[in-house]
Every structure is written in C-alpha cells, then in structure tokens.
C-alpha cells in the first residue's frame, strides 16, 4: 500500500533548539517509517523578517546538520531547501491571487510577529501563510505535522485548496489534514516562562541549542530563571519551574507528579543539577553528530541536492497541472 505523505519544515532563522526538537523534529524522526516524508528548510519563510546573508546561509547548513543529527535519514526522507525548488514561490503567487485579504487578516501569527509594527512589517510576513499553503499543496501532502499554534494556517491551506478545486470543479489540489502531535510540550524560554523558546530571542541563555556542549547546557540550566520560593511545585503561577519540570518529564519519561514528589525537601540546586545531567545525556549524542555534520559542507550540499532533485519532480507535476488549469501557456 502506498504510504501517506507528510510535509513540514523549520524556518532557517538561527540554531535549532530544544523547542524545535521536542515540539517537532523528534516526532518527525518517528514518522519516517510510516509516512512518505518531506521535511524542508524554510529559507523563503526566513526572509519575511530581515536576515543577514551569511547568517541565512549558515542557518540553512546548520539546520540541515541538526535534522540529520536528530535522526532524519535522507534515505527515507526528502530533505531540501525550500528556495531550491522554485515552484514554491511560483505556486505561492498563484495562490495569493486566490486568497481574499480578509482571510489573511484573521491570521493571529501575523499580529503576534508584527506586533505594533504592522505598517512597516514586510508584505511577505503578511502573506507567509499563503507560501506555507503552497509548500503543502505542491506535494499533495495528506498530513502536516504541526503544533497547535499552526492549526490556523492549515485551516487556511484547506480553504485555499477548496477555493481552487471549486473554481475548476475538480480535486486539482489535495486538501491536507493537520497532524497535531499529541501532547507536545511547548518549551518555554529559560529566561521567561511565559514566552516560547525561540531562535530569534536575543538572549542566548533563553534556549538550549542542539549543538550546545555539556558545559553550555549545565550553565544555561543553572542560570535558568526560577522564583523566590525554595520548593519545587508544578503550578500555573510558576511558569519557569513548570517549564523545567516539563523538560525533565520529556527526557526522563517520568510523570511530572513523580518528579515533584522526588524533590520534596530539596531546593533548586539539586533539581537543576539533575535536569542538566538528563538533558546533556540525551542531547549529547545529537550535539556530537551535529558538529560532525556541520563541518562536512560537501555532505550537506549533496544531501540538499538529492532532496531538491526528488522534491522538484513532484513539485513540477503540480505546478504544470495548476498553470494549465489557470490558462497559462506553460511552453
Ligand atoms: N518552543 C517551542 N516548543 C515547541 N515547539 C516549538 N517549535 C518552535 N519552537 C518551539 C516548533 O518547531 C517547528 C518549527 O518552527 P519554526 O522554527 O519554523 O518556527 P517558530 O515556531 O517561529 O520557531 P522559532 O524558534 O520561534 O523561530 P523564529 O525565532 O524564527 O520565529 C514548528 O512545528 C514549531 O511549532
């Protein structure tokens, strides 16, 4: 039986971190047998906010190295850079012309990312969800593994696919389903438990990168923000402690309640020491492989070239079908 297809990506905007790993990549690794997976480096999405060219280039290479180090296998999964398959931008333009502005105005992520600067934010940031729609529809994906926060974008992709299909009276584009990853942890910043851990946070101490050394992990966890109470508890009013407990739970496989109970009578020093130990034990092998892969640019380039070749075949079929339907000559 033919495998169902799944597609997703990470923005190439910096170093991949614990949040990207626990919230996305770890699940992708487990999907590789069951699904026909396409996981890309979202470099076109990255430039919706200004990027330094050298940083962008490094982010693409380093994110590829992080994918491989985490266990994505190019023999099973198509790994490629989004900008290398030009049909993403091409389909995105056509779909932009099918998307009412009102639909985009409802997208909460634009409001979150642009904040008070909506007038000076790039129009690319505003139309980002249409590019994301093109990323998905280009490959006839059945499923898009995403976090809860991305559900609205998948709804939009479904609406746009529906609009195109209605226009032509047939199923030209497959309507995708979100694959919400169970009770995926939303990893928070180590400096502010109300914000998610993010690549673009200016504080390097807010996140644990997949390439961090043991010493860096220990230092970041030691310096992680806590509060003035001296005991460990899992409460909404203590977001920083809750975040550390959730990370502990993810890596140890223990229930939060069990972890809390095992620290009765202990302060933060022992808890943080143990947590640093567990995190570095789990991330150590990934960090080691990350440094091996990222120092082998030739291998990374070859991986991305192979992925581009595979992805382009499917993307070309879709774009030809769409262009002909819309009335382009496509000579
Ligand atoms: N903190 C997080 N906890 C859990 N999951 C997370 N993801 C990102 N941060 C966390 C998941 O990783 C996948 C790829 O995300 P992305 O990098 O494309 O976009 P993002 O969510 O905007 O991540 P960042 O780090 O905050 O990037 P910047 O700083 O560039 O905006 C997604 O599945 C996401 O849910």
PDB file of C-alpha atoms in Angstrom, residues 166-324:
ATOM      1  CA  UNK A 166     -14.282  24.759  -6.638  1.00  0.00           C
ATOM      2  CA  UNK A 167     -13.069  27.155  -9.334  1.00  0.00           C
ATOM      3  CA  UNK A 168     -12.200  24.266 -11.619  1.00  0.00           C
ATOM      4  CA  UNK A 169     -14.891  21.857 -10.459  1.00  0.00           C
ATOM      5  CA  UNK A 170     -12.452  19.032  -9.657  1.00  0.00           C
ATOM      6  CA  UNK A 171      -9.924  17.991  -6.993  1.00  0.00           C
ATOM      7  CA  UNK A 172      -6.860  19.680  -8.504  1.00  0.00           C
ATOM      8  CA  UNK A 173      -5.212  20.093  -5.110  1.00  0.00           C
ATOM      9  CA  UNK A 174      -5.299  17.624  -2.247  1.00  0.00           C
ATOM     10  CA  UNK A 175      -6.920  19.100   0.871  1.00  0.00           C
ATOM     11  CA  UNK A 176      -4.426  18.416   3.702  1.00  0.00           C
ATOM     12  CA  UNK A 177      -5.119  17.403   7.295  1.00  0.00           C
ATOM     13  CA  UNK A 178      -3.170  18.743  10.282  1.00  0.00           C
ATOM     14  CA  UNK A 179      -1.407  16.050  12.287  1.00  0.00           C
ATOM     15  CA  UNK A 180      -1.372  17.545  15.755  1.00  0.00           C
ATOM     16  CA  UNK A 181       1.463  15.912  17.633  1.00  0.00           C
ATOM     17  CA  UNK A 182      -0.194  14.508  20.747  1.00  0.00           C
ATOM     18  CA  UNK A 183       0.507  16.408  23.930  1.00  0.00           C
ATOM     19  CA  UNK A 184       3.613  18.024  22.514  1.00  0.00           C
ATOM     20  CA  UNK A 185       5.444  20.176  25.004  1.00  0.00           C
ATOM     21  CA  UNK A 186       5.585  23.862  24.261  1.00  0.00           C
ATOM     22  CA  UNK A 187       9.103  24.538  25.514  1.00  0.00           C
ATOM     23  CA  UNK A 188       9.405  27.976  27.069  1.00  0.00           C
ATOM     24  CA  UNK A 189      12.296  30.420  27.235  1.00  0.00           C
ATOM     25  CA  UNK A 190      14.723  29.726  30.089  1.00  0.00           C
ATOM     26  CA  UNK A 191      14.617  33.453  30.844  1.00  0.00           C
ATOM     27  CA  UNK A 192      10.840  33.978  30.731  1.00  0.00           C
ATOM     28  CA  UNK A 193       8.401  31.125  31.278  1.00  0.00           C
ATOM     29  CA  UNK A 194       5.565  32.991  29.560  1.00  0.00           C
ATOM     30  CA  UNK A 195       7.399  33.122  26.192  1.00  0.00           C
ATOM     31  CA  UNK A 196       8.203  30.154  23.969  1.00  0.00           C
ATOM     32  CA  UNK A 197      11.806  29.125  23.438  1.00  0.00           C
ATOM     33  CA  UNK A 198      12.704  30.795  20.154  1.00  0.00           C
ATOM     34  CA  UNK A 199      15.609  31.003  17.698  1.00  0.00           C
ATOM     35  CA  UNK A 200      15.178  34.730  17.338  1.00  0.00           C
ATOM     36  CA  UNK A 201      15.261  35.545  21.073  1.00  0.00           C
ATOM     37  CA  UNK A 202      18.184  37.932  21.530  1.00  0.00           C
ATOM     38  CA  UNK A 203      19.245  36.175  24.735  1.00  0.00           C
ATOM     39  CA  UNK A 204      21.414  33.135  24.035  1.00  0.00           C
ATOM     40  CA  UNK A 205      20.673  31.973  27.588  1.00  0.00           C
ATOM     41  CA  UNK A 206      16.963  31.692  26.774  1.00  0.00           C
ATOM     42  CA  UNK A 207      17.440  28.498  24.757  1.00  0.00           C
ATOM     43  CA  UNK A 208      19.413  25.265  24.600  1.00  0.00           C
ATOM     44  CA  UNK A 209      20.699  24.719  21.072  1.00  0.00           C
ATOM     45  CA  UNK A 210      21.039  21.232  19.615  1.00  0.00           C
ATOM     46  CA  UNK A 211      24.785  21.862  19.169  1.00  0.00           C
ATOM     47  CA  UNK A 212      25.406  23.046  22.741  1.00  0.00           C
ATOM     48  CA  UNK A 213      28.188  21.350  24.694  1.00  0.00           C
ATOM     49  CA  UNK A 214      27.610  19.727  28.085  1.00  0.00           C
ATOM     50  CA  UNK A 215      29.155  22.772  29.800  1.00  0.00           C
ATOM     51  CA  UNK A 216      26.869  25.166  27.949  1.00  0.00           C
ATOM     52  CA  UNK A 217      23.809  23.095  28.847  1.00  0.00           C
ATOM     53  CA  UNK A 218      24.830  22.955  32.515  1.00  0.00           C
ATOM     54  CA  UNK A 219      25.459  26.701  32.609  1.00  0.00           C
ATOM     55  CA  UNK A 220      22.175  27.616  30.896  1.00  0.00           C
ATOM     56  CA  UNK A 221      20.135  25.377  33.193  1.00  0.00           C
ATOM     57  CA  UNK A 222      21.970  26.660  36.281  1.00  0.00           C
ATOM     58  CA  UNK A 223      21.183  30.236  35.234  1.00  0.00           C
ATOM     59  CA  UNK A 224      17.599  29.448  34.184  1.00  0.00           C
ATOM     60  CA  UNK A 225      15.146  31.838  35.823  1.00  0.00           C
ATOM     61  CA  UNK A 226      13.300  30.477  38.861  1.00  0.00           C
ATOM     62  CA  UNK A 227      11.474  32.346  41.615  1.00  0.00           C
ATOM     63  CA  UNK A 228      11.984  33.188  45.268  1.00  0.00           C
ATOM     64  CA  UNK A 229      10.115  30.128  46.598  1.00  0.00           C
ATOM     65  CA  UNK A 230      12.516  27.388  47.630  1.00  0.00           C
ATOM     66  CA  UNK A 231      10.475  24.288  46.843  1.00  0.00           C
ATOM     67  CA  UNK A 232       9.608  22.578  43.563  1.00  0.00           C
ATOM     68  CA  UNK A 233       5.952  22.584  42.507  1.00  0.00           C
ATOM     69  CA  UNK A 234       4.020  22.450  39.252  1.00  0.00           C
ATOM     70  CA  UNK A 235       1.685  25.437  39.167  1.00  0.00           C
ATOM     71  CA  UNK A 236       0.459  27.874  36.537  1.00  0.00           C
ATOM     72  CA  UNK A 237       1.643  30.754  38.707  1.00  0.00           C
ATOM     73  CA  UNK A 238       5.236  29.403  38.457  1.00  0.00           C
ATOM     74  CA  UNK A 239       5.743  29.189  34.649  1.00  0.00           C
ATOM     75  CA  UNK A 240       9.560  28.942  34.770  1.00  0.00           C
ATOM     76  CA  UNK A 241       9.527  25.962  37.169  1.00  0.00           C
ATOM     77  CA  UNK A 242       6.688  24.348  35.217  1.00  0.00           C
ATOM     78  CA  UNK A 243       8.807  24.631  32.043  1.00  0.00           C
ATOM     79  CA  UNK A 244      11.841  22.990  33.677  1.00  0.00           C
ATOM     80  CA  UNK A 245       9.629  20.213  35.043  1.00  0.00           C
ATOM     81  CA  UNK A 246       8.121  19.608  31.601  1.00  0.00           C
ATOM     82  CA  UNK A 247      11.582  19.351  30.026  1.00  0.00           C
ATOM     83  CA  UNK A 248      12.583  16.938  32.808  1.00  0.00           C
ATOM     84  CA  UNK A 249       9.437  14.893  32.124  1.00  0.00           C
ATOM     85  CA  UNK A 250      10.060  14.767  28.354  1.00  0.00           C
ATOM     86  CA  UNK A 251      13.580  13.384  28.752  1.00  0.00           C
ATOM     87  CA  UNK A 252      13.088  11.126  31.776  1.00  0.00           C
ATOM     88  CA  UNK A 253       9.712   9.721  30.707  1.00  0.00           C
ATOM     89  CA  UNK A 254       8.511  10.300  34.286  1.00  0.00           C
ATOM     90  CA  UNK A 255       5.196  11.900  35.241  1.00  0.00           C
ATOM     91  CA  UNK A 256       5.523  15.491  36.486  1.00  0.00           C
ATOM     92  CA  UNK A 257       3.887  14.492  39.787  1.00  0.00           C
ATOM     93  CA  UNK A 258       6.512  11.784  40.337  1.00  0.00           C
ATOM     94  CA  UNK A 259       9.316  14.254  39.644  1.00  0.00           C
ATOM     95  CA  UNK A 260       7.846  16.856  42.013  1.00  0.00           C
ATOM     96  CA  UNK A 261       7.468  14.222  44.756  1.00  0.00           C
ATOM     97  CA  UNK A 262      11.072  13.093  44.370  1.00  0.00           C
ATOM     98  CA  UNK A 263      12.295  16.646  45.119  1.00  0.00           C
ATOM     99  CA  UNK A 264      10.337  17.190  48.329  1.00  0.00           C
ATOM    100  CA  UNK A 265      12.825  18.530  50.852  1.00  0.00           C
ATOM    101  CA  UNK A 266      15.313  19.557  48.112  1.00  0.00           C
ATOM    102  CA  UNK A 267      15.971  23.017  46.702  1.00  0.00           C
ATOM    103  CA  UNK A 268      16.690  24.150  43.161  1.00  0.00           C
ATOM    104  CA  UNK A 269      20.399  23.315  43.168  1.00  0.00           C
ATOM    105  CA  UNK A 270      19.879  19.537  43.154  1.00  0.00           C
ATOM    106  CA  UNK A 271      16.897  19.745  40.796  1.00  0.00           C
ATOM    107  CA  UNK A 272      18.839  21.848  38.264  1.00  0.00           C
ATOM    108  CA  UNK A 273      21.936  19.630  38.557  1.00  0.00           C
ATOM    109  CA  UNK A 274      19.871  16.530  37.827  1.00  0.00           C
ATOM    110  CA  UNK A 275      17.994  18.228  34.999  1.00  0.00           C
ATOM    111  CA  UNK A 276      21.259  19.387  33.380  1.00  0.00           C
ATOM    112  CA  UNK A 277      22.519  15.816  33.637  1.00  0.00           C
ATOM    113  CA  UNK A 278      19.427  14.349  31.957  1.00  0.00           C
ATOM    114  CA  UNK A 279      19.337  16.960  29.194  1.00  0.00           C
ATOM    115  CA  UNK A 280      23.046  16.659  28.372  1.00  0.00           C
ATOM    116  CA  UNK A 281      22.853  12.872  28.429  1.00  0.00           C
ATOM    117  CA  UNK A 282      20.028  12.970  25.857  1.00  0.00           C
ATOM    118  CA  UNK A 283      21.321  15.793  23.710  1.00  0.00           C
ATOM    119  CA  UNK A 284      25.000  14.759  23.913  1.00  0.00           C
ATOM    120  CA  UNK A 285      24.881  12.273  21.008  1.00  0.00           C
ATOM    121  CA  UNK A 286      22.876  14.750  18.895  1.00  0.00           C
ATOM    122  CA  UNK A 287      25.328  17.556  19.636  1.00  0.00           C
ATOM    123  CA  UNK A 288      28.283  15.334  18.702  1.00  0.00           C
ATOM    124  CA  UNK A 289      26.715  14.331  15.372  1.00  0.00           C
ATOM    125  CA  UNK A 290      25.619  17.926  14.762  1.00  0.00           C
ATOM    126  CA  UNK A 291      29.244  19.107  14.904  1.00  0.00           C
ATOM    127  CA  UNK A 292      30.383  16.249  12.655  1.00  0.00           C
ATOM    128  CA  UNK A 293      27.726  17.016  10.026  1.00  0.00           C
ATOM    129  CA  UNK A 294      28.098  20.782  10.163  1.00  0.00           C
ATOM    130  CA  UNK A 295      31.822  20.514   9.492  1.00  0.00           C
ATOM    131  CA  UNK A 296      31.148  18.469   6.332  1.00  0.00           C
ATOM    132  CA  UNK A 297      29.667  21.072   3.997  1.00  0.00           C
ATOM    133  CA  UNK A 298      30.149  18.813   0.979  1.00  0.00           C
ATOM    134  CA  UNK A 299      27.922  16.148   2.503  1.00  0.00           C
ATOM    135  CA  UNK A 300      25.273  18.695   3.496  1.00  0.00           C
ATOM    136  CA  UNK A 301      25.261  20.146  -0.026  1.00  0.00           C
ATOM    137  CA  UNK A 302      24.927  16.690  -1.558  1.00  0.00           C
ATOM    138  CA  UNK A 303      22.058  15.823   0.805  1.00  0.00           C
ATOM    139  CA  UNK A 304      20.226  19.021  -0.160  1.00  0.00           C
ATOM    140  CA  UNK A 305      20.912  18.487  -3.887  1.00  0.00           C
ATOM    141  CA  UNK A 306      19.485  14.960  -3.725  1.00  0.00           C
ATOM    142  CA  UNK A 307      16.470  16.255  -1.828  1.00  0.00           C
ATOM    143  CA  UNK A 308      15.972  19.074  -4.326  1.00  0.00           C
ATOM    144  CA  UNK A 309      16.001  16.607  -7.213  1.00  0.00           C
ATOM    145  CA  UNK A 310      13.380  14.388  -5.579  1.00  0.00           C
ATOM    146  CA  UNK A 311      11.154  17.235  -4.392  1.00  0.00           C
ATOM    147  CA  UNK A 312      11.322  19.021  -7.759  1.00  0.00           C
ATOM    148  CA  UNK A 313       9.811  16.068  -9.624  1.00  0.00           C
ATOM    149  CA  UNK A 314       6.573  16.199  -7.620  1.00  0.00           C
ATOM    150  CA  UNK A 315       6.536  19.999  -7.445  1.00  0.00           C
ATOM    151  CA  UNK A 316       6.866  20.296 -11.233  1.00  0.00           C
ATOM    152  CA  UNK A 317       3.928  17.955 -11.854  1.00  0.00           C
ATOM    153  CA  UNK A 318       1.686  20.009  -9.571  1.00  0.00           C
ATOM    154  CA  UNK A 319       2.691  23.396 -10.945  1.00  0.00           C
ATOM    155  CA  UNK A 320       2.206  22.253 -14.575  1.00  0.00           C
ATOM    156  CA  UNK A 321      -1.275  20.999 -13.756  1.00  0.00           C
ATOM    157  CA  UNK A 322      -2.144  24.242 -11.972  1.00  0.00           C
ATOM    158  CA  UNK A 323      -0.699  26.552 -14.642  1.00  0.00           C
ATOM    159  CA  UNK A 324      -2.532  24.769 -17.424  1.00  0.00           C
TER     160      UNK A 324
END
